[in-house]
mmCIF file of C-alpha atoms and ligand atoms in Angstrom:
data_model
loop_
_atom_site.group_PDB
_atom_site.id
_atom_site.type_symbol
_atom_site.label_atom_id
_atom_site.label_comp_id
_atom_site.label_asym_id
_atom_site.label_seq_id
_atom_site.Cartn_x
_atom_site.Cartn_y
_atom_site.Cartn_z
ATOM 1 C CA UNK A 15 -12.980 -3.141 19.095
ATOM 2 C CA UNK A 16 -11.206 -6.111 20.543
ATOM 3 C CA UNK A 17 -13.062 -7.388 23.608
ATOM 4 C CA UNK A 18 -9.939 -8.112 25.634
ATOM 5 C CA UNK A 19 -8.768 -4.592 24.928
ATOM 6 C CA UNK A 20 -12.052 -3.092 26.264
ATOM 7 C CA UNK A 21 -12.001 -5.364 29.324
ATOM 8 C CA UNK A 22 -8.354 -4.460 29.938
ATOM 9 C CA UNK A 23 -9.057 -0.754 29.706
ATOM 10 C CA UNK A 24 -12.086 -1.004 32.023
ATOM 11 C CA UNK A 25 -10.070 -2.924 34.593
ATOM 12 C CA UNK A 26 -7.363 -0.295 34.350
ATOM 13 C CA UNK A 27 -9.777 2.661 34.700
ATOM 14 C CA UNK A 28 -11.533 0.994 37.667
ATOM 15 C CA UNK A 29 -8.264 0.180 39.350
ATOM 16 C CA UNK A 30 -6.807 3.666 38.860
ATOM 17 C CA UNK A 31 -10.034 5.215 40.284
ATOM 18 C CA UNK A 32 -9.740 3.200 43.491
ATOM 19 C CA UNK A 33 -6.024 3.705 44.114
ATOM 20 C CA UNK A 34 -3.944 6.562 45.348
ATOM 21 C CA UNK A 35 -0.698 5.277 43.820
ATOM 22 C CA UNK A 36 -0.459 4.641 40.100
ATOM 23 C CA UNK A 37 0.218 0.966 39.553
ATOM 24 C CA UNK A 38 2.613 -0.415 37.000
ATOM 25 C CA UNK A 39 0.498 -2.367 34.550
ATOM 26 C CA UNK A 40 2.055 -5.013 32.467
ATOM 27 C CA UNK A 41 1.698 -4.470 28.746
ATOM 28 C CA UNK A 42 1.693 -8.179 28.251
ATOM 29 C CA UNK A 43 -1.666 -8.286 30.041
ATOM 30 C CA UNK A 44 -3.076 -6.222 27.183
ATOM 31 C CA UNK A 45 -3.675 -7.591 23.718
ATOM 32 C CA UNK A 46 -0.286 -7.550 21.945
ATOM 33 C CA UNK A 47 -1.788 -6.911 18.544
ATOM 34 C CA UNK A 48 -3.165 -3.565 19.726
ATOM 35 C CA UNK A 49 0.261 -2.185 20.585
ATOM 36 C CA UNK A 50 1.157 0.261 17.844
ATOM 37 C CA UNK A 51 4.915 -0.223 18.081
ATOM 38 C CA UNK A 52 4.592 -4.006 17.694
ATOM 39 C CA UNK A 53 2.361 -3.609 14.648
ATOM 40 C CA UNK A 54 4.827 -1.171 13.046
ATOM 41 C CA UNK A 55 7.711 -3.523 13.726
ATOM 42 C CA UNK A 56 5.857 -6.450 12.214
ATOM 43 C CA UNK A 57 4.959 -4.589 9.012
ATOM 44 C CA UNK A 58 8.295 -2.709 8.680
ATOM 45 C CA UNK A 59 6.572 0.643 9.035
ATOM 46 C CA UNK A 60 8.800 3.434 10.394
ATOM 47 C CA UNK A 61 7.583 5.323 13.395
ATOM 48 C CA UNK A 62 8.263 8.825 14.743
ATOM 49 C CA UNK A 63 6.751 10.300 17.885
ATOM 50 C CA UNK A 64 6.387 14.021 18.546
ATOM 51 C CA UNK A 65 5.654 14.125 22.293
ATOM 52 C CA UNK A 66 4.913 17.836 22.283
ATOM 53 C CA UNK A 67 2.280 17.753 19.563
ATOM 54 C CA UNK A 68 1.180 14.211 20.591
ATOM 55 C CA UNK A 69 1.440 13.245 16.936
ATOM 56 C CA UNK A 70 2.788 9.949 15.648
ATOM 57 C CA UNK A 71 3.980 9.829 12.050
ATOM 58 C CA UNK A 72 4.150 6.457 10.362
ATOM 59 C CA UNK A 73 5.979 6.080 7.081
ATOM 60 C CA UNK A 74 6.278 3.326 4.530
ATOM 61 C CA UNK A 75 8.267 4.151 1.451
ATOM 62 C CA UNK A 76 6.840 7.439 0.086
ATOM 63 C CA UNK A 77 3.624 7.266 2.091
ATOM 64 C CA UNK A 78 2.846 8.825 5.454
ATOM 65 C CA UNK A 79 0.134 8.450 8.074
ATOM 66 C CA UNK A 80 -0.397 11.008 10.842
ATOM 67 C CA UNK A 81 -2.008 9.863 14.110
ATOM 68 C CA UNK A 82 -3.093 12.083 16.977
ATOM 69 C CA UNK A 83 -3.172 10.527 20.434
ATOM 70 C CA UNK A 84 -6.729 10.687 21.829
ATOM 71 C CA UNK A 85 -8.242 10.947 18.331
ATOM 72 C CA UNK A 86 -9.940 8.351 16.156
ATOM 73 C CA UNK A 87 -8.968 10.191 12.949
ATOM 74 C CA UNK A 88 -5.909 9.172 10.925
ATOM 75 C CA UNK A 89 -4.599 11.031 7.875
ATOM 76 C CA UNK A 90 -2.996 8.768 5.276
ATOM 77 C CA UNK A 91 -1.261 11.001 2.731
ATOM 78 C CA UNK A 92 -4.289 13.290 2.218
ATOM 79 C CA UNK A 93 -7.019 10.770 2.941
ATOM 80 C CA UNK A 94 -8.967 10.921 6.224
ATOM 81 C CA UNK A 95 -9.697 7.582 7.915
ATOM 82 C CA UNK A 96 -11.945 7.201 10.980
ATOM 83 C CA UNK A 97 -11.145 4.354 13.382
ATOM 84 C CA UNK A 98 -13.656 2.551 15.591
ATOM 85 C CA UNK A 99 -11.992 4.031 18.729
ATOM 86 C CA UNK A 100 -9.369 6.663 19.554
ATOM 87 C CA UNK A 101 -5.650 5.942 19.784
ATOM 88 C CA UNK A 102 -4.677 5.870 23.439
ATOM 89 C CA UNK A 103 -1.532 6.055 25.486
ATOM 90 C CA UNK A 104 -1.592 3.500 28.316
ATOM 91 C CA UNK A 105 1.473 3.891 30.555
ATOM 92 C CA UNK A 106 3.272 5.458 27.550
ATOM 93 C CA UNK A 107 2.366 2.473 25.400
ATOM 94 C CA UNK A 108 0.387 3.499 22.315
ATOM 95 C CA UNK A 109 -2.690 1.360 21.888
ATOM 96 C CA UNK A 110 -4.788 1.217 18.726
ATOM 97 C CA UNK A 111 -8.215 -0.332 18.046
ATOM 98 C CA UNK A 112 -8.595 -3.647 16.237
ATOM 99 C CA UNK A 113 -9.521 -2.090 12.879
ATOM 100 C CA UNK A 114 -6.227 -0.143 12.782
ATOM 101 C CA UNK A 115 -4.441 -2.810 10.798
ATOM 102 C CA UNK A 116 -7.021 -3.087 8.002
ATOM 103 C CA UNK A 117 -7.790 0.626 7.830
ATOM 104 C CA UNK A 118 -4.311 2.105 8.255
ATOM 105 C CA UNK A 119 -1.488 -0.426 7.888
ATOM 106 C CA UNK A 120 -2.908 -2.193 4.830
ATOM 107 C CA UNK A 121 -3.513 1.158 3.074
ATOM 108 C CA UNK A 122 -0.052 2.404 3.963
ATOM 109 C CA UNK A 123 1.831 -0.721 2.980
ATOM 110 C CA UNK A 124 -0.130 -1.590 -0.157
ATOM 111 C CA UNK A 125 -0.352 1.888 -1.695
ATOM 112 C CA UNK A 126 0.239 0.885 -5.304
ATOM 113 C CA UNK A 127 1.979 3.957 -6.741
ATOM 114 C CA UNK A 128 5.368 5.394 -5.922
ATOM 115 C CA UNK A 129 5.886 9.133 -5.771
ATOM 116 C CA UNK A 130 8.307 8.694 -8.644
ATOM 117 C CA UNK A 131 5.383 7.933 -10.998
ATOM 118 C CA UNK A 132 5.511 11.318 -12.708
ATOM 119 C CA UNK A 133 9.218 10.996 -13.549
ATOM 120 C CA UNK A 134 9.690 10.712 -17.324
ATOM 121 C CA UNK A 135 11.422 7.512 -18.285
ATOM 122 C CA UNK A 136 12.764 5.946 -21.445
ATOM 123 C CA UNK A 137 12.358 2.566 -19.873
ATOM 124 C CA UNK A 138 9.662 0.595 -21.677
ATOM 125 C CA UNK A 139 10.474 -3.073 -21.143
ATOM 126 C CA UNK A 140 12.439 -4.766 -18.364
ATOM 127 C CA UNK A 141 13.358 -8.449 -18.099
ATOM 128 C CA UNK A 142 12.898 -9.669 -14.534
ATOM 129 C CA UNK A 143 14.752 -12.904 -13.895
ATOM 130 C CA UNK A 144 13.672 -14.865 -10.831
ATOM 131 C CA UNK A 145 16.791 -16.920 -10.033
ATOM 132 C CA UNK A 146 16.705 -20.759 -9.914
ATOM 133 C CA UNK A 147 13.387 -22.708 -10.093
ATOM 134 C CA UNK A 148 12.086 -26.246 -10.576
ATOM 135 C CA UNK A 149 14.776 -28.855 -9.797
ATOM 136 C CA UNK A 150 17.156 -26.059 -8.742
ATOM 137 C CA UNK A 151 15.986 -24.632 -5.391
ATOM 138 C CA UNK A 152 18.959 -22.282 -4.922
ATOM 139 C CA UNK A 153 19.916 -21.527 -1.330
ATOM 140 C CA UNK A 154 17.863 -23.152 1.432
ATOM 141 C CA UNK A 155 17.303 -21.523 4.823
ATOM 142 C CA UNK A 156 17.462 -23.394 8.097
ATOM 143 C CA UNK A 157 13.666 -23.399 8.364
ATOM 144 C CA UNK A 158 13.449 -24.952 4.885
ATOM 145 C CA UNK A 159 12.529 -21.858 2.905
ATOM 146 C CA UNK A 160 13.852 -22.143 -0.658
ATOM 147 C CA UNK A 161 15.503 -19.312 -2.549
ATOM 148 C CA UNK A 162 13.581 -20.087 -5.752
ATOM 149 C CA UNK A 163 10.287 -19.296 -3.958
ATOM 150 C CA UNK A 164 11.556 -16.032 -2.495
ATOM 151 C CA UNK A 165 12.985 -14.918 -5.869
ATOM 152 C CA UNK A 166 9.770 -15.658 -7.778
ATOM 153 C CA UNK A 167 7.561 -13.944 -5.220
ATOM 154 C CA UNK A 168 9.668 -10.757 -5.318
ATOM 155 C CA UNK A 169 9.840 -10.887 -9.135
ATOM 156 C CA UNK A 170 6.024 -11.049 -9.356
ATOM 157 C CA UNK A 171 5.704 -8.097 -6.994
ATOM 158 C CA UNK A 172 8.219 -6.090 -9.036
ATOM 159 C CA UNK A 173 6.258 -6.905 -12.197
ATOM 160 C CA UNK A 174 2.989 -5.737 -10.713
ATOM 161 C CA UNK A 175 4.418 -2.461 -9.355
ATOM 162 C CA UNK A 176 6.256 -1.712 -12.631
ATOM 163 C CA UNK A 177 3.031 -2.348 -14.573
ATOM 164 C CA UNK A 178 1.428 0.474 -12.585
ATOM 165 C CA UNK A 179 4.184 2.727 -13.938
ATOM 166 C CA UNK A 180 3.634 1.694 -17.555
ATOM 167 C CA UNK A 181 6.810 -0.394 -17.679
ATOM 168 C CA UNK A 182 6.255 -3.807 -19.262
ATOM 169 C CA UNK A 183 7.952 -6.770 -17.613
ATOM 170 C CA UNK A 184 9.069 -9.953 -19.325
ATOM 171 C CA UNK A 185 9.615 -12.712 -16.772
ATOM 172 C CA UNK A 186 12.199 -15.394 -17.543
ATOM 173 C CA UNK A 187 9.961 -17.627 -15.448
ATOM 174 C CA UNK A 188 6.569 -16.999 -13.852
ATOM 175 C CA UNK A 189 6.167 -20.363 -12.151
ATOM 176 C CA UNK A 190 8.248 -22.954 -10.350
ATOM 177 C CA UNK A 191 10.107 -24.332 -13.363
ATOM 178 C CA UNK A 192 13.721 -24.910 -14.334
ATOM 179 C CA UNK A 193 15.042 -22.446 -16.920
ATOM 180 C CA UNK A 194 18.668 -22.776 -17.993
ATOM 181 C CA UNK A 195 21.013 -19.803 -17.729
ATOM 182 C CA UNK A 196 21.385 -19.938 -21.534
ATOM 183 C CA UNK A 197 17.620 -19.630 -22.001
ATOM 184 C CA UNK A 198 17.448 -16.707 -19.579
ATOM 185 C CA UNK A 199 19.904 -14.689 -21.660
ATOM 186 C CA UNK A 200 18.161 -15.704 -24.886
ATOM 187 C CA UNK A 201 14.836 -14.446 -23.555
ATOM 188 C CA UNK A 202 16.529 -11.082 -22.964
ATOM 189 C CA UNK A 203 18.050 -11.027 -26.454
ATOM 190 C CA UNK A 204 14.804 -11.947 -28.216
ATOM 191 C CA UNK A 205 12.887 -9.226 -26.349
ATOM 192 C CA UNK A 206 13.104 -5.500 -26.917
ATOM 193 C CA UNK A 207 13.990 -4.961 -23.268
ATOM 194 C CA UNK A 208 16.139 -2.070 -22.075
ATOM 195 C CA UNK A 209 17.300 -3.672 -18.838
ATOM 196 C CA UNK A 210 17.808 -7.133 -17.301
ATOM 197 C CA UNK A 211 17.403 -7.559 -13.533
ATOM 198 C CA UNK A 212 18.099 -10.908 -11.906
ATOM 199 C CA UNK A 213 16.743 -11.515 -8.396
ATOM 200 C CA UNK A 214 18.494 -13.860 -5.969
ATOM 201 C CA UNK A 215 18.808 -14.528 -2.246
ATOM 202 C CA UNK A 216 22.263 -15.094 -0.840
ATOM 203 C CA UNK A 217 23.960 -17.861 1.167
ATOM 204 C CA UNK A 218 27.159 -18.014 3.186
ATOM 205 C CA UNK A 219 28.879 -20.451 5.517
ATOM 206 C CA UNK A 220 29.199 -17.500 7.933
ATOM 207 C CA UNK A 221 25.724 -17.392 9.431
ATOM 208 C CA UNK A 222 26.306 -13.947 10.868
ATOM 209 C CA UNK A 223 26.730 -12.428 7.390
ATOM 210 C CA UNK A 224 23.763 -10.317 6.262
ATOM 211 C CA UNK A 225 22.970 -7.461 3.902
ATOM 212 C CA UNK A 226 22.350 -6.605 0.301
ATOM 213 C CA UNK A 227 24.722 -6.782 -2.648
ATOM 214 C CA UNK A 228 24.294 -5.983 -6.303
ATOM 215 C CA UNK A 229 26.401 -7.380 -9.125
ATOM 216 C CA UNK A 230 27.178 -6.192 -12.610
ATOM 217 C CA UNK A 231 29.404 -7.918 -15.127
ATOM 218 C CA UNK A 232 33.157 -7.633 -15.089
ATOM 219 C CA UNK A 233 34.538 -6.229 -18.300
ATOM 220 C CA UNK A 234 34.819 -9.001 -20.841
ATOM 221 C CA UNK A 235 38.041 -10.347 -22.277
ATOM 222 C CA UNK A 236 38.458 -11.741 -25.808
ATOM 223 C CA UNK A 237 37.274 -15.252 -24.809
ATOM 224 C CA UNK A 238 34.183 -13.879 -23.032
ATOM 225 C CA UNK A 239 33.247 -11.770 -26.027
ATOM 226 C CA UNK A 240 33.429 -14.808 -28.296
ATOM 227 C CA UNK A 241 31.583 -17.178 -25.960
ATOM 228 C CA UNK A 242 29.147 -19.357 -27.894
ATOM 229 C CA UNK A 243 26.079 -18.133 -26.002
ATOM 230 C CA UNK A 244 27.031 -14.521 -26.490
ATOM 231 C CA UNK A 245 27.420 -14.972 -30.262
ATOM 232 C CA UNK A 246 24.061 -16.744 -30.365
ATOM 233 C CA UNK A 247 22.472 -13.871 -28.437
ATOM 234 C CA UNK A 248 23.959 -11.398 -30.893
ATOM 235 C CA UNK A 249 22.266 -13.259 -33.752
ATOM 236 C CA UNK A 250 18.969 -13.314 -31.784
ATOM 237 C CA UNK A 251 19.161 -9.609 -31.178
ATOM 238 C CA UNK A 252 20.043 -8.828 -34.767
ATOM 239 C CA UNK A 253 17.115 -10.907 -36.038
ATOM 240 C CA UNK A 254 14.571 -9.083 -33.941
ATOM 241 C CA UNK A 255 15.788 -5.638 -35.018
ATOM 242 C CA UNK A 256 14.421 -4.913 -38.489
ATOM 243 C CA UNK A 257 16.748 -2.024 -39.331
ATOM 244 C CA UNK A 258 20.248 -3.436 -39.404
ATOM 245 C CA UNK A 259 22.737 -3.037 -42.241
ATOM 246 C CA UNK A 260 23.788 -6.312 -43.802
ATOM 247 C CA UNK A 261 27.460 -5.720 -43.120
ATOM 248 C CA UNK A 262 29.699 -7.701 -40.701
ATOM 249 C CA UNK A 263 31.782 -4.598 -39.940
ATOM 250 C CA UNK A 264 28.618 -2.716 -38.965
ATOM 251 C CA UNK A 265 27.746 -5.654 -36.667
ATOM 252 C CA UNK A 266 31.010 -5.236 -34.788
ATOM 253 C CA UNK A 267 30.549 -1.495 -34.438
ATOM 254 C CA UNK A 268 26.962 -1.801 -33.200
ATOM 255 C CA UNK A 269 27.819 -4.526 -30.712
ATOM 256 C CA UNK A 270 30.850 -2.564 -29.504
ATOM 257 C CA UNK A 271 28.550 0.394 -28.911
ATOM 258 C CA UNK A 272 26.098 -1.822 -27.038
ATOM 259 C CA UNK A 273 28.961 -3.153 -24.897
ATOM 260 C CA UNK A 274 30.259 0.340 -24.186
ATOM 261 C CA UNK A 275 26.760 1.402 -23.149
ATOM 262 C CA UNK A 276 26.451 -1.654 -20.910
ATOM 263 C CA UNK A 277 29.731 -1.153 -19.056
ATOM 264 C CA UNK A 278 29.161 2.575 -18.771
ATOM 265 C CA UNK A 279 25.750 2.248 -17.153
ATOM 266 C CA UNK A 280 25.925 -0.993 -15.140
ATOM 267 C CA UNK A 281 28.831 -0.091 -12.905
ATOM 268 C CA UNK A 282 27.269 3.044 -11.380
ATOM 269 C CA UNK A 283 23.795 1.492 -11.488
ATOM 270 C CA UNK A 284 24.867 -1.507 -9.350
ATOM 271 C CA UNK A 285 26.388 0.887 -6.795
ATOM 272 C CA UNK A 286 23.247 3.028 -6.763
ATOM 273 C CA UNK A 287 20.886 0.079 -6.332
ATOM 274 C CA UNK A 288 22.992 -1.341 -3.480
ATOM 275 C CA UNK A 289 23.067 1.989 -1.707
ATOM 276 C CA UNK A 290 19.469 3.015 -2.191
ATOM 277 C CA UNK A 291 17.922 -0.406 -1.473
ATOM 278 C CA UNK A 292 20.029 -1.147 1.617
ATOM 279 C CA UNK A 293 19.211 2.296 2.956
ATOM 280 C CA UNK A 294 15.500 1.775 2.321
ATOM 281 C CA UNK A 295 15.496 -1.763 3.790
ATOM 282 C CA UNK A 296 17.668 -0.641 6.716
ATOM 283 C CA UNK A 297 20.073 -3.461 6.058
ATOM 284 C CA UNK A 298 23.821 -3.553 5.510
ATOM 285 C CA UNK A 299 25.102 -2.335 2.144
ATOM 286 C CA UNK A 300 27.570 -4.945 0.956
ATOM 287 C CA UNK A 301 28.053 -2.825 -2.127
ATOM 288 C CA UNK A 302 27.984 -2.946 -5.875
ATOM 289 C CA UNK A 303 30.301 -5.725 -7.107
ATOM 290 C CA UNK A 304 31.652 -7.057 -10.373
ATOM 291 C CA UNK A 305 31.501 -10.733 -11.279
ATOM 292 C CA UNK A 306 31.596 -13.100 -14.243
ATOM 293 C CA UNK A 307 28.078 -14.470 -13.691
ATOM 294 C CA UNK A 308 26.695 -16.137 -16.800
ATOM 295 C CA UNK A 309 23.512 -14.070 -17.037
ATOM 296 C CA UNK A 310 25.478 -10.859 -16.609
ATOM 297 C CA UNK A 311 28.229 -11.476 -19.158
ATOM 298 C CA UNK A 312 25.999 -13.025 -21.821
ATOM 299 C CA UNK A 313 23.208 -10.446 -21.873
ATOM 300 C CA UNK A 314 23.785 -7.668 -24.392
ATOM 301 C CA UNK A 315 21.644 -5.081 -22.625
ATOM 302 C CA UNK A 316 22.546 -3.505 -19.243
ATOM 303 C CA UNK A 317 22.139 -6.182 -16.580
ATOM 304 C CA UNK A 318 22.395 -6.423 -12.809
ATOM 305 C CA UNK A 319 21.920 -9.227 -10.287
ATOM 306 C CA UNK A 320 20.498 -8.314 -6.875
ATOM 307 C CA UNK A 321 21.185 -10.533 -3.852
ATOM 308 C CA UNK A 322 18.329 -9.354 -1.615
ATOM 309 C CA UNK A 323 19.531 -10.920 1.640
ATOM 310 C CA UNK A 324 21.072 -14.037 3.199
ATOM 311 C CA UNK A 325 18.889 -17.077 3.743
ATOM 312 C CA UNK A 326 21.704 -18.430 5.916
ATOM 313 C CA UNK A 327 21.333 -15.541 8.358
ATOM 314 C CA UNK A 328 18.522 -16.371 10.828
ATOM 315 C CA UNK A 329 17.262 -12.785 11.053
ATOM 316 C CA UNK A 330 17.231 -12.202 7.296
ATOM 317 C CA UNK A 331 15.652 -15.596 6.684
ATOM 318 C CA UNK A 332 12.867 -14.631 9.093
ATOM 319 C CA UNK A 333 12.421 -11.281 7.311
ATOM 320 C CA UNK A 334 12.483 -12.805 3.824
ATOM 321 C CA UNK A 335 9.699 -15.185 4.876
ATOM 322 C CA UNK A 336 7.348 -12.240 5.522
ATOM 323 C CA UNK A 337 5.338 -10.899 2.595
ATOM 324 C CA UNK A 338 5.774 -7.361 3.900
ATOM 325 C CA UNK A 339 9.546 -7.488 3.687
ATOM 326 C CA UNK A 340 9.375 -8.981 0.201
ATOM 327 C CA UNK A 341 6.950 -6.214 -0.778
ATOM 328 C CA UNK A 342 9.382 -3.678 0.619
ATOM 329 C CA UNK A 343 12.226 -5.208 -1.407
ATOM 330 C CA UNK A 344 10.050 -4.997 -4.525
ATOM 331 C CA UNK A 345 9.251 -1.326 -3.867
ATOM 332 C CA UNK A 346 12.917 -0.518 -3.303
ATOM 333 C CA UNK A 347 13.960 -2.301 -6.476
ATOM 334 C CA UNK A 348 11.244 -0.663 -8.595
ATOM 335 C CA UNK A 349 12.253 2.729 -7.297
ATOM 336 C CA UNK A 350 15.851 2.085 -8.390
ATOM 337 C CA UNK A 351 14.720 0.777 -11.793
ATOM 338 C CA UNK A 352 12.548 3.858 -12.391
ATOM 339 C CA UNK A 353 15.416 6.125 -11.348
ATOM 340 C CA UNK A 354 17.638 4.323 -13.851
ATOM 341 C CA UNK A 355 15.022 5.037 -16.543
ATOM 342 C CA UNK A 356 14.955 8.676 -15.518
ATOM 343 C CA UNK A 357 18.760 8.937 -15.791
ATOM 344 C CA UNK A 358 18.603 7.494 -19.324
ATOM 345 C CA UNK A 359 16.037 10.182 -20.147
ATOM 346 C CA UNK A 360 18.126 13.093 -18.885
HETATM 347 ZN ZN1 LIG B 81 20.749 -17.597 -6.301
#
């Protein structure tokens, strides 16, 4: 247990024993990192307190931990963890021992599997596109954090969580390198992926603007459909599919069907992702939107682009710099992707 915590508690017990009036002790005199509420805030763990039962329930995504005040036992999902000291209430401030973070928070936050694991899915391969990279940093926050770093970190987390659910991920980039928009769509066309998800962080001249938005492609007009890159991607896709009739009319029909499938699924999917992720991240839902972004209009498979938050907003920049918030974004996104796979299955 933390020595300053023990000393603080002893001083408090001694002082209370010698006084007739209960003094107001300052929480700041105690070790900040032992205050449960502060720890929860820092790691984005939700907290609920049942004062009657003296039970605190912590939740992170689909996982729960139950804590009993005065007890050193914590239940994480169904696993029993024993702490080095009991959880105590000091002037209504919940205090936890020093091993609480490693034994409880780390287990809660880094539980690898989502409850959705058993959901059947037709999703086998997903292209995850970390926006920008190399000479193109993307948006830059006031503290110097670069969008390309945030995007890649989240993309890697998404890949690792999806791998645990037997969904293969093809990354358009897995290091800090420049990949053109053309190449990103070609990677998708050469693969046998079912879905393309591009990850970005937002920027605005209005620093107060924050929240999450998800884009899908606007419906294409004649010029869009005959864009050079799109025709090239069609050839790429045709080449990698062995069974394809050698008939230009059949080509048009198959690509029309692919387009119809794309527009039919992307629109509601973008709305769903925006709603479910913003709810999970407790941020503002700026909605599902339609745009003519290159990677959206030139991919032949369903494609969305997620703007995870604004690097120009001081609070969101601070959040995006923490690994726990990025992990939470990854969890939220994977959950939406798996749900999409489930809907294709039904
Ligand atoms: Zn971007």
